[in-house]
mmCIF file of C-alpha atoms in Angstrom:
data_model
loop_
_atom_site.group_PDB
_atom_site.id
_atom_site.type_symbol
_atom_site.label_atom_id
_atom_site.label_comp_id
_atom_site.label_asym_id
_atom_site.label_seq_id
_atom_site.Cartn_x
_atom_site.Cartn_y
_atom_site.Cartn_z
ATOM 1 C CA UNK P 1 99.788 249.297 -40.296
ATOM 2 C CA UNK P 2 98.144 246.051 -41.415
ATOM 3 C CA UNK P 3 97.661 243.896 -38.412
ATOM 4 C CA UNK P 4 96.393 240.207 -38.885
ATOM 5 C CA UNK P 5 93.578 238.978 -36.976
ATOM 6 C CA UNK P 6 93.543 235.472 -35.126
ATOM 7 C CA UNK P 7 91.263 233.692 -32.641
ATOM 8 C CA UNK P 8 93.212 234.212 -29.657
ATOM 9 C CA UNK P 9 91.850 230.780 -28.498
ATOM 10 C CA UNK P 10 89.330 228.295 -29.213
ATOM 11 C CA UNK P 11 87.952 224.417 -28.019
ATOM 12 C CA UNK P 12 87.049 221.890 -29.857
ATOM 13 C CA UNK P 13 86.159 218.262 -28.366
ATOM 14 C CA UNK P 14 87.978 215.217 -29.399
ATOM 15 C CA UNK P 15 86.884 213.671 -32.764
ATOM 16 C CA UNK P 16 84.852 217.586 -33.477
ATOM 17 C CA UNK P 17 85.771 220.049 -36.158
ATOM 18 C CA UNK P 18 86.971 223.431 -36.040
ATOM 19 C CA UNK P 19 87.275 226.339 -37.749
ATOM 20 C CA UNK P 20 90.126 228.975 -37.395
ATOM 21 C CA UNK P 21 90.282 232.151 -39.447
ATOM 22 C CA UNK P 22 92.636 234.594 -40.429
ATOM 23 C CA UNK P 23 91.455 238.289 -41.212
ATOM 24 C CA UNK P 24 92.533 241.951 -41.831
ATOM 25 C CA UNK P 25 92.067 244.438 -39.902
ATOM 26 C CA UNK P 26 90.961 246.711 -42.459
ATOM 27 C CA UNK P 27 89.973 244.620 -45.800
ATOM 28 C CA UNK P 28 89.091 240.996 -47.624
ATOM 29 C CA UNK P 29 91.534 238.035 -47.225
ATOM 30 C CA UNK P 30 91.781 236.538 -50.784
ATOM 31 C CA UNK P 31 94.242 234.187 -52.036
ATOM 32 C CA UNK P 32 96.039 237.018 -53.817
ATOM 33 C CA UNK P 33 97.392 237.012 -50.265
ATOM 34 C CA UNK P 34 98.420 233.209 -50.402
ATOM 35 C CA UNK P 35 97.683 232.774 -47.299
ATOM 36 C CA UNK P 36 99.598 229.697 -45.250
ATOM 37 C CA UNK P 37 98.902 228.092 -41.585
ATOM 38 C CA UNK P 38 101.914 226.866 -38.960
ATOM 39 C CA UNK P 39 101.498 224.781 -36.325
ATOM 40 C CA UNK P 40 103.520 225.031 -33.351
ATOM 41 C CA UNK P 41 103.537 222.638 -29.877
ATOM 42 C CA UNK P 42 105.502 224.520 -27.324
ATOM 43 C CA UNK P 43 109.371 224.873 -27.109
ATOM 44 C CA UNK P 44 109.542 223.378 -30.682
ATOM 45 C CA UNK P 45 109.529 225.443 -34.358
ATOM 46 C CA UNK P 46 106.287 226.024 -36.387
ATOM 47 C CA UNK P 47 105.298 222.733 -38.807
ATOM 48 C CA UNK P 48 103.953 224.203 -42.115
ATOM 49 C CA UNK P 49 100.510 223.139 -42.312
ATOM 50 C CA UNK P 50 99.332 224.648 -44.900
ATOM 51 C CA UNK P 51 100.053 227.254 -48.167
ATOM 52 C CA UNK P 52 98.872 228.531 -51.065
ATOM 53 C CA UNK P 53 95.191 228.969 -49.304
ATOM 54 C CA UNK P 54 94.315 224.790 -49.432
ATOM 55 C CA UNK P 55 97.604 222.974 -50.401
ATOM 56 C CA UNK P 56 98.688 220.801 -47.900
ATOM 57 C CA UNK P 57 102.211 220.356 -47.042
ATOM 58 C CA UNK P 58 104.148 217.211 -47.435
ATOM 59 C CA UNK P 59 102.945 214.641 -44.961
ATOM 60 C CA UNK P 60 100.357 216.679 -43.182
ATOM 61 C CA UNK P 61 97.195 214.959 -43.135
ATOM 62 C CA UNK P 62 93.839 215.451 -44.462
ATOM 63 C CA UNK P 63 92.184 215.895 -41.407
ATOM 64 C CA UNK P 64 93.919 219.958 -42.056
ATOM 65 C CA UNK P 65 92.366 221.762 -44.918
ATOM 66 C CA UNK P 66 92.238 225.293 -45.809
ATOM 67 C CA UNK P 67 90.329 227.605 -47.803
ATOM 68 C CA UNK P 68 88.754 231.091 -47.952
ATOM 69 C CA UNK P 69 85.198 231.594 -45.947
ATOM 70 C CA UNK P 70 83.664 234.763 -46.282
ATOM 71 C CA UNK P 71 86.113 237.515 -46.207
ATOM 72 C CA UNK P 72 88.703 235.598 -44.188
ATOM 73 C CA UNK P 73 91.244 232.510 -44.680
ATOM 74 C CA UNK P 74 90.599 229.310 -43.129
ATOM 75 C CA UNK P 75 92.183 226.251 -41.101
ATOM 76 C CA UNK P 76 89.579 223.595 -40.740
ATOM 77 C CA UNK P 77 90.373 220.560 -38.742
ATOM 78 C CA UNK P 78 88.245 217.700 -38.703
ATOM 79 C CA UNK P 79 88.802 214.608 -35.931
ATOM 80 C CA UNK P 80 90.526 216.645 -33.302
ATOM 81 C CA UNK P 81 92.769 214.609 -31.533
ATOM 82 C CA UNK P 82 94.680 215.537 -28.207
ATOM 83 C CA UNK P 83 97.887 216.477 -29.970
ATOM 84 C CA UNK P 84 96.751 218.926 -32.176
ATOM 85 C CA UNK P 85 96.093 220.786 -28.887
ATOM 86 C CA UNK P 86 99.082 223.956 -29.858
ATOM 87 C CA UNK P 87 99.283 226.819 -31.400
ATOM 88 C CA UNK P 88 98.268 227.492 -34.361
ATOM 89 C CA UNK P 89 99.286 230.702 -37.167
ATOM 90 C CA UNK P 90 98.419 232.013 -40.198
ATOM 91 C CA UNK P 91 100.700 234.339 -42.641
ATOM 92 C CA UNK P 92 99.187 236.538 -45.307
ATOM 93 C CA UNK P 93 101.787 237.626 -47.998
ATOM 94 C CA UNK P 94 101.158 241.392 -48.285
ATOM 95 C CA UNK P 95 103.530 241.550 -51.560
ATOM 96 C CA UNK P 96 107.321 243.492 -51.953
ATOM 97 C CA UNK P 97 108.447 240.339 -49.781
ATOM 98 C CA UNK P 98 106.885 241.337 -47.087
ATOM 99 C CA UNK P 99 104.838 238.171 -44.722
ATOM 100 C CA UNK P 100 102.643 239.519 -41.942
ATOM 101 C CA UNK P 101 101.699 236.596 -39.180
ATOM 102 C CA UNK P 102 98.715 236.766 -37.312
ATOM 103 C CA UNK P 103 99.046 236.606 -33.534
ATOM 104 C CA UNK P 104 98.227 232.701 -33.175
ATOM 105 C CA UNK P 105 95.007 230.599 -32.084
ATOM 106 C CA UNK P 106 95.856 228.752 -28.761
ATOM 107 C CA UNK P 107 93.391 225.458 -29.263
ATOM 108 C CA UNK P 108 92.210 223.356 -26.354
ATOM 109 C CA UNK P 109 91.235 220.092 -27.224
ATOM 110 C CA UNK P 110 88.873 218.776 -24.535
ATOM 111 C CA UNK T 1 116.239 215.929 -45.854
ATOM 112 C CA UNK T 2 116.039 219.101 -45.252
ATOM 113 C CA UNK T 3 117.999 220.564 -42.530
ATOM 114 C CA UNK T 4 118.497 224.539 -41.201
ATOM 115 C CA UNK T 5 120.824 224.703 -37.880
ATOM 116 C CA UNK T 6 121.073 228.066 -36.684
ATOM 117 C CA UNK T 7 123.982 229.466 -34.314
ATOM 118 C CA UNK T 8 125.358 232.642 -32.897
ATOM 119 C CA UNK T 9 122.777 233.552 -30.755
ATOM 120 C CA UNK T 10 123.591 233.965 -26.840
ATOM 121 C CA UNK T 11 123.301 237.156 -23.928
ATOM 122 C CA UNK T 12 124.345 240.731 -25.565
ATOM 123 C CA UNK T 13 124.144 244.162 -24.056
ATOM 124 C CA UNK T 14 121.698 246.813 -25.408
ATOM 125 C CA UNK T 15 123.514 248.412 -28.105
ATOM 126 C CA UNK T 16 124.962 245.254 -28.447
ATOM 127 C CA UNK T 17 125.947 243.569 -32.272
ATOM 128 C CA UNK T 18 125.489 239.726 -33.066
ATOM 129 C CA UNK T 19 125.783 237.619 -36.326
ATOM 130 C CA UNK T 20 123.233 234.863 -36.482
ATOM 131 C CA UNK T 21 124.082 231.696 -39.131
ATOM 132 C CA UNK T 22 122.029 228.967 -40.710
ATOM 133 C CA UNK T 23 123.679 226.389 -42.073
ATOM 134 C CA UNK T 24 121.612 224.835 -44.613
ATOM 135 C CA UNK T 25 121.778 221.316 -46.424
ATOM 136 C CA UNK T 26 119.295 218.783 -47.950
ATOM 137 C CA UNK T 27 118.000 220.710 -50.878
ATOM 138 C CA UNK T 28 119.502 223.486 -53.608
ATOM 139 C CA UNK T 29 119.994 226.265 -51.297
ATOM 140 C CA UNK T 30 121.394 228.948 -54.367
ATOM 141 C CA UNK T 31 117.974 227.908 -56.001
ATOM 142 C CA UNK T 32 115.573 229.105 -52.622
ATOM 143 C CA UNK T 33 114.840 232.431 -51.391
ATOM 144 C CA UNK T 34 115.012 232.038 -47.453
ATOM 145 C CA UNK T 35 113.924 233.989 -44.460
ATOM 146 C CA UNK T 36 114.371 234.870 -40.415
ATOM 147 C CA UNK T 37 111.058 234.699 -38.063
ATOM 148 C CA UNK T 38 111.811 235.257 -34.433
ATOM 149 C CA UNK T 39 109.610 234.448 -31.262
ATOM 150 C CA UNK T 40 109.824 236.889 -28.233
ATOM 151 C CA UNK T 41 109.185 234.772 -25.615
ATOM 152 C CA UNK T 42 105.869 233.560 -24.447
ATOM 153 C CA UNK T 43 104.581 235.417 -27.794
ATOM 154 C CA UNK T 44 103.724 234.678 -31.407
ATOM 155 C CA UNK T 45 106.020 235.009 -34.485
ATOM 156 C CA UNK T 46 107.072 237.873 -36.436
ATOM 157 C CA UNK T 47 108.525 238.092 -39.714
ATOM 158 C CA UNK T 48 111.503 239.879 -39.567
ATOM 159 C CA UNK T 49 113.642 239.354 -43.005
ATOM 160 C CA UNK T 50 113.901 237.694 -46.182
ATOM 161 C CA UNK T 51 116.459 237.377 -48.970
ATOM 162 C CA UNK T 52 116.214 236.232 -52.562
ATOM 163 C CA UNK T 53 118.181 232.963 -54.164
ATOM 164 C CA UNK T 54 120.942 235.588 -55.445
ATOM 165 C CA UNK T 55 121.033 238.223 -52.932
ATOM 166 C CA UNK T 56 119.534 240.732 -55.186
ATOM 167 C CA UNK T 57 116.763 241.517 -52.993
ATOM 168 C CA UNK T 58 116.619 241.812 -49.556
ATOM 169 C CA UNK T 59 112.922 242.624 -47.114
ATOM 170 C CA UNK T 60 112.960 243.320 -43.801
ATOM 171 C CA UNK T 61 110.134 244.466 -41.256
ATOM 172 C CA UNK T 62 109.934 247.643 -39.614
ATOM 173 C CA UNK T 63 110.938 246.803 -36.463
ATOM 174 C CA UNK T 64 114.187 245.678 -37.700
ATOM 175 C CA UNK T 65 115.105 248.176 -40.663
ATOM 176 C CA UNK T 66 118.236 249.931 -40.383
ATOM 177 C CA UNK T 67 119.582 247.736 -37.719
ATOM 178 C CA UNK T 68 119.294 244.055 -38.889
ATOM 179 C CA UNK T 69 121.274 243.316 -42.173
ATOM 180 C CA UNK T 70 120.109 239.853 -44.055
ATOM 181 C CA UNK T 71 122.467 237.952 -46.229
ATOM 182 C CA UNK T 72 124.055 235.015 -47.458
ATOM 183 C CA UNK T 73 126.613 232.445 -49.335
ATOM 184 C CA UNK T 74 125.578 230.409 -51.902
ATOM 185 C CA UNK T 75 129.039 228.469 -51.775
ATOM 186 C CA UNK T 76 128.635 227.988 -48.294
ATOM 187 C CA UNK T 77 125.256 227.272 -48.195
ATOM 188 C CA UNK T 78 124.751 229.552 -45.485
ATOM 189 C CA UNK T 79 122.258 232.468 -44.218
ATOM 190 C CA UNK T 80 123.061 235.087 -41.817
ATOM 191 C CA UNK T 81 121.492 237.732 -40.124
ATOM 192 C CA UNK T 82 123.621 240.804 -38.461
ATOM 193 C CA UNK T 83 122.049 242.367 -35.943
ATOM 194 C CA UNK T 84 123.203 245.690 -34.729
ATOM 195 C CA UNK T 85 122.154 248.126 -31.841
ATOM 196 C CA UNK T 86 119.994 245.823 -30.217
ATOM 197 C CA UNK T 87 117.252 246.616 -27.978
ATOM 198 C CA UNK T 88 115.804 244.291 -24.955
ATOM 199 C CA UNK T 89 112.286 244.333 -27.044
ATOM 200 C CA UNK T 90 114.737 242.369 -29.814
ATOM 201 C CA UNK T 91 115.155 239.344 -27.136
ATOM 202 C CA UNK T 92 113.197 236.331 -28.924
ATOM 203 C CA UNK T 93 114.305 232.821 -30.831
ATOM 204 C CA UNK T 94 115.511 233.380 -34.349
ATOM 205 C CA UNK T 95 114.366 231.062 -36.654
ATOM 206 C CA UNK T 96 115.462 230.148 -39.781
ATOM 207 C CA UNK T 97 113.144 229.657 -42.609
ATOM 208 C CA UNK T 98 113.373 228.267 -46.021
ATOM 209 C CA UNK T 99 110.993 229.701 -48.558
ATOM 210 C CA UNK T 100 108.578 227.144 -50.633
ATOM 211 C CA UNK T 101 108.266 227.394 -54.310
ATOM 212 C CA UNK T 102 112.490 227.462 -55.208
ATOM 213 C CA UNK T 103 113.324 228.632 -58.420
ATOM 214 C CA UNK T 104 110.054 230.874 -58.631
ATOM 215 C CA UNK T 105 111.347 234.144 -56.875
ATOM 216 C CA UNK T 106 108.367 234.554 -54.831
ATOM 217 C CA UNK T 107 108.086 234.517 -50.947
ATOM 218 C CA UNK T 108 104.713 233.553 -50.355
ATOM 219 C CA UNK T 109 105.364 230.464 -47.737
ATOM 220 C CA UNK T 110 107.753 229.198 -45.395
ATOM 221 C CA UNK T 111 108.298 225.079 -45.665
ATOM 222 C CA UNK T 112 110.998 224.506 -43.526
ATOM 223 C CA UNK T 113 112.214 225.488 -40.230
ATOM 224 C CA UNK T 114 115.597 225.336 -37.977
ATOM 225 C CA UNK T 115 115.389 224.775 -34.317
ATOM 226 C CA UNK T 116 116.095 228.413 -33.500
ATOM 227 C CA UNK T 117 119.067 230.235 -32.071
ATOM 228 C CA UNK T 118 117.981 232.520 -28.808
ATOM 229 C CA UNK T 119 119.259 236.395 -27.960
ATOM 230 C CA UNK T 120 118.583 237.718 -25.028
ATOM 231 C CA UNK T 121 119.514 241.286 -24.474
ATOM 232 C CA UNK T 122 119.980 242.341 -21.352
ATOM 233 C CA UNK T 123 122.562 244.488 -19.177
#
């Protein structure tokens, strides 16, 4: 059973950066696993943040990158602001059309 | 722009059968493989099925196999999701989900979202 390993929360201060990861339980996150990042405020749907590891999707800003630190994916965001205070979740493609999520990163901004 | 409205959900009985739609518009939807992510409440999301563009394969996650049947119509543009013998741990918001990178066959990332359609099971 391949479980996905998230931050279950973490603070950053207004204008800081942060950095979320995404890991395996058992194993190296690579981007042979194309990994992608969701954002998600509550009572709405996930925004897709990122995919393909570092490509940013259509109108997200710059402040969001992504990339691969170590043996784990990454969500870096730089300038916190108060409204990117949500959840956010990473998906690793494990192949045969199968997308495990990780279980989320709840981020304070204060 | 793209839209995904899902419907069908509501209050079902264990053992209980629903069909979940998602009307699609806004892009090429015979060209894009396309998905279903649900959201128990107060919990994360969970994969739980995806289709190719032409229904030739179908992927679903464990939890759901042999109970949850994906598919859809291209000259509809519409996704569906039966789901059959239904358990209270199966209460959550369906999502809708249209995979990036059309054309291409692969299912690496979601780009688009619907609002969400909610079962509750519950006797």
């Amino acid at each position: 059973q391949t479980v996905v390993t998230q931050e279950p929360s973490f603070s950053v201060s207004p204008g800081g950066t942060v950095t979320l990861t995404c890991g395996l339980s058992s194993g190296s996150v690579s981007t042979s696993y194309y990994p992608s990042w969701y954002q998600q405020t509550p009572g709405q749907p996930p925004r897709t943040l990122i995919y393909s590891t570092n490509t940013r999707s259509s109108g997200v800003p710059d402040r969001f990158s992504g990339s691969i630190l170590g043996n784990k994916a990454a969500l870096t965001i730089t300038g916190a602001q108060a409204d990117d205070e949500c959840d956010y979740y990473c998906v690793l493609y494990m192949g045969r059309g199968i997308s495990v999520f990780g279980g989320g990163t709840k981020l304070t901004v204060l | 722009e793209v839209q995904l409205v899902e419907s069908g959900g509501g209050l079902v009985q264990p053992g209980g059968s629903l069909r979940l739609s998602c009307a699609a518009s806004g892009f090429t939807f015979s060209r894009c493989a396309m998905s279903w992510v649900r959201q128990a409440p107060g919990k994360g999301l969970e994969w739980v099925s995806s289709i190719s563009s032409d229904s030739g394969s179908t992927y679903y996650a464990d939890s759901v196999k042999g109970r949850f049947t994906i598919s859809r119509d291209n000259s509809r543009n519409t996704l569906y999701l039966q789901v059959n013998s239904l358990r209270a741990e199966d209460t959550a918001v369906y999502y809708c989900a249209k995979r990036g990178y059309c054309g291409s066959g692969t299912f690496y990332h979601f780009d688009y979202w619907g609002q969400g359609t909610l079962v509750t099971v519950s006797s």
